[in-house]
Structure formats: C-alpha cells, structure tokens
Amino acid sequence: LLNRGTVEVLVKKELEKIGFSKSFISEAMQTYAAESFDKTLTLNLLGFLRPAGQHMNLVTDQAVSEATKYIKGNKRAFTYAQKKYGVPPEVIASLIWIETRHGQDVGSFHTLSVYLHLLQADLNKNKTALTRLALVKNKEEQAYTPSELRKLMTERTRNKAKWAREQLIALASA
C-alpha cells in the first residue's frame, strides 16, 4: 500500500477536503499512527475472505460459562437491549466474548488513526492494491469470481471510507 509520508499527506488533504477545523486536523496529525495503516486496511477490508467458522475454536465450555456470568452481571442492560432490539442476551454476550473477551481485550489500535486509515480506503492506489490482495487471497477459497470480487471491493472500499468519514465528523462534533 502507500508509504508513511504519502499516507500522512493524503490524510491531511482528506481532512481539509471534508472541512474540519485547523485545530482538529493539527491534533489528528499529531497523534496519527501511520505505522498501522496496512494492517488496519487489510483487516477491515479483506477479513471477509477468511475461511468460515474461523472463530469456532473460541466456542468452549469456558466461553459459555463466562457468557452466562456476564449476562447475570449485566442483567439490566441485557434486558433493555432485548426489549428494544429483540436480540437475545446470549447472542449479544457471545459476540462481545468473540470480539473482546467481555472487555478484557480491547485491542491496541489507535481509534482516530483507524478512522483516518479507512478514510483512505477508496483512494485509487489503495483500492487497486487491496483488490489485488483480495484476488490473491480468493485463489485459496475461490469464494468469488474475479469480476464479483472486483465489484465487491469497489463497494467495500467506498463504504468503509464513507463510514470512516461519518465517524470522524461525529468525533469532531462531540
């Protein structure tokens, strides 16, 4: 993908184009973690090409026990969520277990930088590089035809960049 210097220049240009204040741009650029750019884009844009059932090794007796305890410890929140959204507590607790081990593993990515990385997903050079990587990954799984995958990557990069833009605007407004 792009080198660090190019990434930083493009991030600043994108933020200016959206219309963020100079102070927001300055602060964003001071904390920007460009070194996680490649990993962030590949995780977020190519993760769907992983084999199905990849998380199944996390479904253990211990996980079920932990989820049960987690539901009991957060009963009010789960009751509210089920009433409002119709999603059973077991489903929510299972997803939170898979993603964060009920908050014990919150990751190491700098949140603002993730948004700034994904903002660049739809730039032609990145879209081309990511599509190339997707085509190579797809050779193993053969889940998509090359044409389907190119179309899907165009949609994914556009949607991720749009989502990142929306998150940054919400963050700047907070």
Phi, psi and omega in degrees: 000206186278153177281164187304313181300316179296318180301314182295320178296315181294321179300311181300316179299317180296317180295321177294319181297322179290332177103023178292155179293156179300324181292320178296315180298315180300312180295318179299317182289330178291328183257356184300126180258080185297335184295342179264009184304302183301313183297318180297312181295317181291321178297315185281333185251343181243358182302331181293347180271001177290153178300143178298148177080014184302329183271002186298334178290350178269353179270095183231171176300322179296319180297318179296316179298316179296319180295320179298315178297319182297318178297314180298320181287344182231036188306316182299314181295318181291323178296315179299312181298320180294317179295315185286318188248350179073019181257125181298145179307324182297324179291313181297312181298324179293317178296317179295325177295312181299317186280323187222005186053050181054045174090358181282333180238094183263005176085177184233005180283140175284116189304311180301319180296323177301313178298318180293323176297310184293333175303332183267000184301327186270001175292139188311313183298318179290316180300318179296314180295317180293321178295319176301314178298319179298318179297321178293313180298323183291337179301325179290312185274328184050045180278337184224153170285157178305320180296314178300317183292320177299316179296316180297318180293325176298316179293315183296314181295319179296313183293320179294318179296318179296315179299315180299318178301314179298319180294319179295319179296317178296319179296317181291335181275343186290000000 
